[in-house]
């Protein structure tokens, strides 16, 4: 490969990342191992299935699959480059409990499982709330890093030790003010 073709390939990859970041109103952000540990600590022991909405580069989904081999973990990412990287990482990790889907969580017609984790732009958090209120069963847990779901009542709002973010913890069925599960 010539220097020019390498430069062209890098340019195409960066352009794809930028186009999808603008379209989705979110830039794929990595999750540090320490931040992942903090999030994983809030996943209940009896959890069978976790979905990571906007899984980006796959850091959090991969960390959950490693820490909890008893849990089926699905990362959902629409942006093609982060999705491709996360799929390659999943193949290299050889975790049978880990899968990545290239899809928009808003239009993916599937059960999100017992726990949903997300670290998404605040402009899409109302979409997260709408999808989960419709598809997630009562008692399900939502763990949102940094951004609250508008109109939802968190049962926990925890400052993260690894930075200035907070974790917002929700339980489906008691996520709206005045509703008790």
JSON list of C-alpha atoms in Angstrom, two decimals:
[
{"chain": "A", "resi": 1, "resn": "UNK", "atom": "CA", "xyz": [0.00, 0.00, 0.00]},
{"chain": "A", "resi": 2, "resn": "UNK", "atom": "CA", "xyz": [1.33, 3.42, -0.87]},
{"chain": "A", "resi": 3, "resn": "UNK", "atom": "CA", "xyz": [1.46, 6.32, 1.56]},
{"chain": "A", "resi": 4, "resn": "UNK", "atom": "CA", "xyz": [-1.29, 8.04, -0.40]},
{"chain": "A", "resi": 5, "resn": "UNK", "atom": "CA", "xyz": [-3.63, 5.04, -0.26]},
{"chain": "A", "resi": 6, "resn": "UNK", "atom": "CA", "xyz": [-3.05, 4.69, 3.50]},
{"chain": "A", "resi": 7, "resn": "UNK", "atom": "CA", "xyz": [-3.81, 8.38, 3.93]},
{"chain": "A", "resi": 8, "resn": "UNK", "atom": "CA", "xyz": [-6.96, 8.02, 1.80]},
{"chain": "A", "resi": 9, "resn": "UNK", "atom": "CA", "xyz": [-8.13, 5.02, 3.87]},
{"chain": "A", "resi": 10, "resn": "UNK", "atom": "CA", "xyz": [-7.54, 6.87, 7.14]},
{"chain": "A", "resi": 11, "resn": "UNK", "atom": "CA", "xyz": [-9.43, 9.87, 5.71]},
{"chain": "A", "resi": 12, "resn": "UNK", "atom": "CA", "xyz": [-12.41, 7.68, 4.78]},
{"chain": "A", "resi": 13, "resn": "UNK", "atom": "CA", "xyz": [-12.47, 6.09, 8.23]},
{"chain": "A", "resi": 14, "resn": "UNK", "atom": "CA", "xyz": [-12.32, 9.47, 9.98]},
{"chain": "A", "resi": 15, "resn": "UNK", "atom": "CA", "xyz": [-15.00, 10.86, 7.66]},
{"chain": "A", "resi": 16, "resn": "UNK", "atom": "CA", "xyz": [-17.31, 7.93, 8.45]},
{"chain": "A", "resi": 17, "resn": "UNK", "atom": "CA", "xyz": [-16.80, 8.44, 12.18]},
{"chain": "A", "resi": 18, "resn": "UNK", "atom": "CA", "xyz": [-17.53, 12.17, 11.81]},
{"chain": "A", "resi": 19, "resn": "UNK", "atom": "CA", "xyz": [-20.62, 11.69, 9.63]},
{"chain": "A", "resi": 20, "resn": "UNK", "atom": "CA", "xyz": [-22.14, 9.19, 12.05]},
{"chain": "A", "resi": 21, "resn": "UNK", "atom": "CA", "xyz": [-21.20, 11.32, 15.06]},
{"chain": "A", "resi": 22, "resn": "UNK", "atom": "CA", "xyz": [-23.14, 14.21, 13.55]},
{"chain": "A", "resi": 23, "resn": "UNK", "atom": "CA", "xyz": [-26.03, 12.03, 12.38]},
{"chain": "A", "resi": 24, "resn": "UNK", "atom": "CA", "xyz": [-26.38, 10.21, 15.69]},
{"chain": "A", "resi": 25, "resn": "UNK", "atom": "CA", "xyz": [-25.55, 13.26, 17.79]},
{"chain": "A", "resi": 26, "resn": "UNK", "atom": "CA", "xyz": [-22.99, 11.19, 19.67]},
{"chain": "A", "resi": 27, "resn": "UNK", "atom": "CA", "xyz": [-19.28, 10.60, 19.49]},
{"chain": "A", "resi": 28, "resn": "UNK", "atom": "CA", "xyz": [-18.21, 7.06, 20.45]},
{"chain": "A", "resi": 29, "resn": "UNK", "atom": "CA", "xyz": [-16.46, 7.36, 23.80]},
{"chain": "A", "resi": 30, "resn": "UNK", "atom": "CA", "xyz": [-14.26, 4.66, 25.31]},
{"chain": "A", "resi": 31, "resn": "UNK", "atom": "CA", "xyz": [-14.93, 3.36, 28.80]},
{"chain": "A", "resi": 32, "resn": "UNK", "atom": "CA", "xyz": [-11.92, 2.93, 31.05]},
{"chain": "A", "resi": 33, "resn": "UNK", "atom": "CA", "xyz": [-11.48, -0.38, 32.89]},
{"chain": "A", "resi": 34, "resn": "UNK", "atom": "CA", "xyz": [-12.00, 1.39, 36.25]},
{"chain": "A", "resi": 35, "resn": "UNK", "atom": "CA", "xyz": [-15.23, 3.05, 35.06]},
{"chain": "A", "resi": 36, "resn": "UNK", "atom": "CA", "xyz": [-16.43, -0.31, 33.72]},
{"chain": "A", "resi": 37, "resn": "UNK", "atom": "CA", "xyz": [-15.77, -1.91, 37.13]},
{"chain": "A", "resi": 38, "resn": "UNK", "atom": "CA", "xyz": [-17.91, 0.74, 38.80]},
{"chain": "A", "resi": 39, "resn": "UNK", "atom": "CA", "xyz": [-20.78, 0.16, 36.37]},
{"chain": "A", "resi": 40, "resn": "UNK", "atom": "CA", "xyz": [-20.54, -3.63, 36.59]},
{"chain": "A", "resi": 41, "resn": "UNK", "atom": "CA", "xyz": [-20.84, -3.42, 40.39]},
{"chain": "A", "resi": 42, "resn": "UNK", "atom": "CA", "xyz": [-24.45, -2.22, 39.93]},
{"chain": "A", "resi": 43, "resn": "UNK", "atom": "CA", "xyz": [-25.52, -5.15, 37.75]},
{"chain": "A", "resi": 44, "resn": "UNK", "atom": "CA", "xyz": [-27.61, -7.44, 39.98]},
{"chain": "A", "resi": 45, "resn": "UNK", "atom": "CA", "xyz": [-26.35, -10.99, 40.60]},
{"chain": "A", "resi": 46, "resn": "UNK", "atom": "CA", "xyz": [-29.47, -12.60, 39.12]},
{"chain": "A", "resi": 47, "resn": "UNK", "atom": "CA", "xyz": [-29.09, -10.81, 35.76]},
{"chain": "A", "resi": 48, "resn": "UNK", "atom": "CA", "xyz": [-29.32, -13.05, 32.69]},
{"chain": "A", "resi": 49, "resn": "UNK", "atom": "CA", "xyz": [-29.10, -10.51, 29.84]},
{"chain": "A", "resi": 50, "resn": "UNK", "atom": "CA", "xyz": [-27.51, -7.05, 29.45]},
{"chain": "A", "resi": 51, "resn": "UNK", "atom": "CA", "xyz": [-27.79, -4.67, 26.49]},
{"chain": "A", "resi": 52, "resn": "UNK", "atom": "CA", "xyz": [-25.37, -1.81, 25.93]},
{"chain": "A", "resi": 53, "resn": "UNK", "atom": "CA", "xyz": [-27.15, 0.91, 23.96]},
{"chain": "A", "resi": 54, "resn": "UNK", "atom": "CA", "xyz": [-24.61, 2.77, 21.85]},
{"chain": "A", "resi": 55, "resn": "UNK", "atom": "CA", "xyz": [-21.81, 0.33, 22.64]},
{"chain": "A", "resi": 56, "resn": "UNK", "atom": "CA", "xyz": [-19.23, 2.28, 20.61]},
{"chain": "A", "resi": 57, "resn": "UNK", "atom": "CA", "xyz": [-15.82, 0.63, 20.62]},
{"chain": "A", "resi": 58, "resn": "UNK", "atom": "CA", "xyz": [-17.13, -2.24, 22.78]},
{"chain": "A", "resi": 59, "resn": "UNK", "atom": "CA", "xyz": [-15.18, -1.47, 25.96]},
{"chain": "A", "resi": 60, "resn": "UNK", "atom": "CA", "xyz": [-18.06, -1.74, 28.43]},
{"chain": "A", "resi": 61, "resn": "UNK", "atom": "CA", "xyz": [-19.81, -4.70, 26.78]},
{"chain": "A", "resi": 62, "resn": "UNK", "atom": "CA", "xyz": [-16.53, -6.60, 26.64]},
{"chain": "A", "resi": 63, "resn": "UNK", "atom": "CA", "xyz": [-15.75, -5.80, 30.29]},
{"chain": "A", "resi": 64, "resn": "UNK", "atom": "CA", "xyz": [-19.20, -7.01, 31.37]},
{"chain": "A", "resi": 65, "resn": "UNK", "atom": "CA", "xyz": [-18.83, -10.24, 29.35]},
{"chain": "A", "resi": 66, "resn": "UNK", "atom": "CA", "xyz": [-15.44, -10.90, 30.97]},
{"chain": "A", "resi": 67, "resn": "UNK", "atom": "CA", "xyz": [-16.59, -10.09, 34.50]},
{"chain": "A", "resi": 68, "resn": "UNK", "atom": "CA", "xyz": [-19.93, -11.90, 34.21]},
{"chain": "A", "resi": 69, "resn": "UNK", "atom": "CA", "xyz": [-19.58, -15.03, 32.02]},
{"chain": "A", "resi": 70, "resn": "UNK", "atom": "CA", "xyz": [-23.03, -16.09, 33.29]},
{"chain": "A", "resi": 71, "resn": "UNK", "atom": "CA", "xyz": [-24.67, -13.10, 31.54]},
{"chain": "A", "resi": 72, "resn": "UNK", "atom": "CA", "xyz": [-25.52, -12.77, 27.83]},
{"chain": "A", "resi": 73, "resn": "UNK", "atom": "CA", "xyz": [-24.18, -9.34, 26.75]},
{"chain": "A", "resi": 74, "resn": "UNK", "atom": "CA", "xyz": [-25.24, -7.56, 23.56]},
{"chain": "A", "resi": 75, "resn": "UNK", "atom": "CA", "xyz": [-23.69, -4.33, 22.37]},
{"chain": "A", "resi": 76, "resn": "UNK", "atom": "CA", "xyz": [-25.86, -2.29, 20.02]},
{"chain": "A", "resi": 77, "resn": "UNK", "atom": "CA", "xyz": [-24.04, 0.24, 17.84]},
{"chain": "A", "resi": 78, "resn": "UNK", "atom": "CA", "xyz": [-25.11, 1.98, 14.64]},
{"chain": "A", "resi": 79, "resn": "UNK", "atom": "CA", "xyz": [-21.88, 3.74, 13.64]},
{"chain": "A", "resi": 80, "resn": "UNK", "atom": "CA", "xyz": [-20.03, 1.38, 11.26]},
{"chain": "A", "resi": 81, "resn": "UNK", "atom": "CA", "xyz": [-16.40, 1.93, 12.31]},
{"chain": "A", "resi": 82, "resn": "UNK", "atom": "CA", "xyz": [-16.88, 1.53, 16.09]},
{"chain": "A", "resi": 83, "resn": "UNK", "atom": "CA", "xyz": [-19.17, -1.44, 15.36]},
{"chain": "A", "resi": 84, "resn": "UNK", "atom": "CA", "xyz": [-16.51, -3.10, 13.16]},
{"chain": "A", "resi": 85, "resn": "UNK", "atom": "CA", "xyz": [-13.83, -2.53, 15.81]},
{"chain": "A", "resi": 86, "resn": "UNK", "atom": "CA", "xyz": [-16.06, -3.95, 18.56]},
{"chain": "A", "resi": 87, "resn": "UNK", "atom": "CA", "xyz": [-16.87, -7.04, 16.43]},
{"chain": "A", "resi": 88, "resn": "UNK", "atom": "CA", "xyz": [-13.14, -7.65, 15.88]},
{"chain": "A", "resi": 89, "resn": "UNK", "atom": "CA", "xyz": [-12.51, -7.25, 19.61]},
{"chain": "A", "resi": 90, "resn": "UNK", "atom": "CA", "xyz": [-15.30, -9.75, 20.36]},
{"chain": "A", "resi": 91, "resn": "UNK", "atom": "CA", "xyz": [-13.78, -12.30, 17.98]},
{"chain": "A", "resi": 92, "resn": "UNK", "atom": "CA", "xyz": [-10.34, -11.85, 19.57]},
{"chain": "A", "resi": 93, "resn": "UNK", "atom": "CA", "xyz": [-11.79, -12.09, 23.09]},
{"chain": "A", "resi": 94, "resn": "UNK", "atom": "CA", "xyz": [-13.61, -15.34, 22.19]},
{"chain": "A", "resi": 95, "resn": "UNK", "atom": "CA", "xyz": [-16.38, -14.74, 24.73]},
{"chain": "A", "resi": 96, "resn": "UNK", "atom": "CA", "xyz": [-19.39, -16.92, 23.87]},
{"chain": "A", "resi": 97, "resn": "UNK", "atom": "CA", "xyz": [-21.64, -14.69, 25.99]},
{"chain": "A", "resi": 98, "resn": "UNK", "atom": "CA", "xyz": [-20.82, -11.53, 23.95]},
{"chain": "A", "resi": 99, "resn": "UNK", "atom": "CA", "xyz": [-22.37, -10.30, 20.73]},
{"chain": "A", "resi": 100, "resn": "UNK", "atom": "CA", "xyz": [-22.54, -7.00, 18.88]},
{"chain": "A", "resi": 101, "resn": "UNK", "atom": "CA", "xyz": [-25.38, -5.90, 16.63]},
{"chain": "A", "resi": 102, "resn": "UNK", "atom": "CA", "xyz": [-25.16, -3.04, 14.13]},
{"chain": "A", "resi": 103, "resn": "UNK", "atom": "CA", "xyz": [-28.52, -1.39, 14.66]},
{"chain": "A", "resi": 104, "resn": "UNK", "atom": "CA", "xyz": [-30.32, 1.64, 15.99]},
{"chain": "A", "resi": 105, "resn": "UNK", "atom": "CA", "xyz": [-31.61, 0.82, 19.48]},
{"chain": "A", "resi": 106, "resn": "UNK", "atom": "CA", "xyz": [-34.69, 2.93, 18.68]},
{"chain": "A", "resi": 107, "resn": "UNK", "atom": "CA", "xyz": [-35.83, 0.67, 15.84]},
{"chain": "A", "resi": 108, "resn": "UNK", "atom": "CA", "xyz": [-34.45, -2.69, 16.96]},
{"chain": "A", "resi": 109, "resn": "UNK", "atom": "CA", "xyz": [-37.47, -4.77, 17.91]},
{"chain": "A", "resi": 110, "resn": "UNK", "atom": "CA", "xyz": [-36.07, -7.00, 20.64]},
{"chain": "A", "resi": 111, "resn": "UNK", "atom": "CA", "xyz": [-36.17, -7.52, 24.38]},
{"chain": "A", "resi": 112, "resn": "UNK", "atom": "CA", "xyz": [-33.31, -5.47, 25.84]},
{"chain": "A", "resi": 113, "resn": "UNK", "atom": "CA", "xyz": [-32.93, -7.88, 28.76]},
{"chain": "A", "resi": 114, "resn": "UNK", "atom": "CA", "xyz": [-32.73, -7.47, 32.53]},
{"chain": "A", "resi": 115, "resn": "UNK", "atom": "CA", "xyz": [-30.24, -4.58, 32.48]},
{"chain": "A", "resi": 116, "resn": "UNK", "atom": "CA", "xyz": [-29.53, -1.83, 29.98]},
{"chain": "A", "resi": 117, "resn": "UNK", "atom": "CA", "xyz": [-26.37, 0.25, 30.24]},
{"chain": "A", "resi": 118, "resn": "UNK", "atom": "CA", "xyz": [-25.75, 3.40, 28.25]},
{"chain": "A", "resi": 119, "resn": "UNK", "atom": "CA", "xyz": [-23.41, 6.37, 27.93]},
{"chain": "A", "resi": 120, "resn": "UNK", "atom": "CA", "xyz": [-25.18, 8.44, 25.30]},
{"chain": "A", "resi": 121, "resn": "UNK", "atom": "CA", "xyz": [-25.52, 12.10, 24.43]},
{"chain": "A", "resi": 122, "resn": "UNK", "atom": "CA", "xyz": [-28.19, 13.85, 26.53]},
{"chain": "A", "resi": 123, "resn": "UNK", "atom": "CA", "xyz": [-30.10, 14.74, 23.33]},
{"chain": "A", "resi": 124, "resn": "UNK", "atom": "CA", "xyz": [-31.00, 11.07, 22.79]},
{"chain": "A", "resi": 125, "resn": "UNK", "atom": "CA", "xyz": [-31.78, 10.15, 26.39]},
{"chain": "A", "resi": 126, "resn": "UNK", "atom": "CA", "xyz": [-35.52, 10.78, 25.94]},
{"chain": "A", "resi": 127, "resn": "UNK", "atom": "CA", "xyz": [-35.40, 8.22, 23.09]},
{"chain": "A", "resi": 128, "resn": "UNK", "atom": "CA", "xyz": [-33.74, 5.75, 25.47]},
{"chain": "A", "resi": 129, "resn": "UNK", "atom": "CA", "xyz": [-36.56, 6.35, 27.95]},
{"chain": "A", "resi": 130, "resn": "UNK", "atom": "CA", "xyz": [-39.28, 5.88, 25.32]},
{"chain": "A", "resi": 131, "resn": "UNK", "atom": "CA", "xyz": [-37.78, 2.62, 24.01]},
{"chain": "A", "resi": 132, "resn": "UNK", "atom": "CA", "xyz": [-37.20, 1.13, 27.46]},
{"chain": "A", "resi": 133, "resn": "UNK", "atom": "CA", "xyz": [-40.62, 2.12, 28.82]},
{"chain": "A", "resi": 134, "resn": "UNK", "atom": "CA", "xyz": [-42.13, 0.23, 25.88]},
{"chain": "A", "resi": 135, "resn": "UNK", "atom": "CA", "xyz": [-39.83, -2.83, 25.66]},
{"chain": "A", "resi": 136, "resn": "UNK", "atom": "CA", "xyz": [-38.34, -3.51, 29.08]},
{"chain": "A", "resi": 137, "resn": "UNK", "atom": "CA", "xyz": [-40.20, -5.60, 31.63]},
{"chain": "A", "resi": 138, "resn": "UNK", "atom": "CA", "xyz": [-41.06, -4.40, 35.11]},
{"chain": "A", "resi": 139, "resn": "UNK", "atom": "CA", "xyz": [-38.14, -4.72, 37.50]},
{"chain": "A", "resi": 140, "resn": "UNK", "atom": "CA", "xyz": [-35.51, -4.23, 34.78]},
{"chain": "A", "resi": 141, "resn": "UNK", "atom": "CA", "xyz": [-32.56, -2.01, 35.66]},
{"chain": "A", "resi": 142, "resn": "UNK", "atom": "CA", "xyz": [-31.20, 0.88, 33.59]},
{"chain": "A", "resi": 143, "resn": "UNK", "atom": "CA", "xyz": [-27.72, 2.22, 34.33]},
{"chain": "A", "resi": 144, "resn": "UNK", "atom": "CA", "xyz": [-27.01, 5.48, 32.56]},
{"chain": "A", "resi": 145, "resn": "UNK", "atom": "CA", "xyz": [-23.59, 7.06, 32.79]},
{"chain": "A", "resi": 146, "resn": "UNK", "atom": "CA", "xyz": [-23.44, 10.85, 32.97]},
{"chain": "A", "resi": 147, "resn": "UNK", "atom": "CA", "xyz": [-26.92, 11.69, 31.70]},
{"chain": "A", "resi": 148, "resn": "UNK", "atom": "CA", "xyz": [-30.35, 11.31, 33.26]},
{"chain": "A", "resi": 149, "resn": "UNK", "atom": "CA", "xyz": [-33.41, 10.14, 31.36]},
{"chain": "A", "resi": 150, "resn": "UNK", "atom": "CA", "xyz": [-35.80, 13.13, 31.17]},
{"chain": "A", "resi": 151, "resn": "UNK", "atom": "CA", "xyz": [-38.95, 12.65, 33.23]},
{"chain": "A", "resi": 152, "resn": "UNK", "atom": "CA", "xyz": [-37.69, 9.49, 34.93]},
{"chain": "A", "resi": 153, "resn": "UNK", "atom": "CA", "xyz": [-37.09, 9.08, 38.65]},
{"chain": "A", "resi": 154, "resn": "UNK", "atom": "CA", "xyz": [-33.76, 7.44, 39.51]},
{"chain": "A", "resi": 155, "resn": "UNK", "atom": "CA", "xyz": [-33.62, 5.19, 42.57]},
{"chain": "A", "resi": 156, "resn": "UNK", "atom": "CA", "xyz": [-29.94, 6.04, 42.77]},
{"chain": "A", "resi": 157, "resn": "UNK", "atom": "CA", "xyz": [-27.70, 8.84, 41.57]},
{"chain": "A", "resi": 158, "resn": "UNK", "atom": "CA", "xyz": [-24.13, 7.89, 42.33]},
{"chain": "A", "resi": 159, "resn": "UNK", "atom": "CA", "xyz": [-21.00, 9.98, 41.75]},
{"chain": "A", "resi": 160, "resn": "UNK", "atom": "CA", "xyz": [-18.37, 7.92, 39.96]},
{"chain": "A", "resi": 161, "resn": "UNK", "atom": "CA", "xyz": [-14.99, 7.54, 41.63]},
{"chain": "A", "resi": 162, "resn": "UNK", "atom": "CA", "xyz": [-13.22, 7.57, 38.25]},
{"chain": "A", "resi": 163, "resn": "UNK", "atom": "CA", "xyz": [-14.23, 11.08, 37.23]},
{"chain": "A", "resi": 164, "resn": "UNK", "atom": "CA", "xyz": [-16.88, 13.73, 37.40]},
{"chain": "A", "resi": 165, "resn": "UNK", "atom": "CA", "xyz": [-19.68, 11.61, 35.88]},
{"chain": "A", "resi": 166, "resn": "UNK", "atom": "CA", "xyz": [-22.63, 10.24, 37.79]},
{"chain": "A", "resi": 167, "resn": "UNK", "atom": "CA", "xyz": [-24.45, 6.95, 37.37]},
{"chain": "A", "resi": 168, "resn": "UNK", "atom": "CA", "xyz": [-28.22, 7.20, 37.16]},
{"chain": "A", "resi": 169, "resn": "UNK", "atom": "CA", "xyz": [-29.91, 3.99, 38.28]},
{"chain": "A", "resi": 170, "resn": "UNK", "atom": "CA", "xyz": [-33.52, 3.28, 37.29]},
{"chain": "A", "resi": 171, "resn": "UNK", "atom": "CA", "xyz": [-35.93, 0.42, 37.88]},
{"chain": "A", "resi": 172, "resn": "UNK", "atom": "CA", "xyz": [-38.65, -0.16, 35.29]},
{"chain": "A", "resi": 173, "resn": "UNK", "atom": "CA", "xyz": [-42.02, 0.04, 37.01]},
{"chain": "A", "resi": 174, "resn": "UNK", "atom": "CA", "xyz": [-40.93, 2.73, 39.43]},
{"chain": "A", "resi": 175, "resn": "UNK", "atom": "CA", "xyz": [-39.10, 4.94, 36.94]},
{"chain": "A", "resi": 176, "resn": "UNK", "atom": "CA", "xyz": [-41.83, 7.57, 36.71]},
{"chain": "A", "resi": 177, "resn": "UNK", "atom": "CA", "xyz": [-42.67, 9.84, 39.63]},
{"chain": "A", "resi": 178, "resn": "UNK", "atom": "CA", "xyz": [-45.76, 8.54, 41.43]},
{"chain": "A", "resi": 179, "resn": "UNK", "atom": "CA", "xyz": [-45.42, 4.98, 40.08]},
{"chain": "A", "resi": 180, "resn": "UNK", "atom": "CA", "xyz": [-44.41, 2.25, 42.51]},
{"chain": "A", "resi": 181, "resn": "UNK", "atom": "CA", "xyz": [-43.42, -1.22, 41.25]}
]
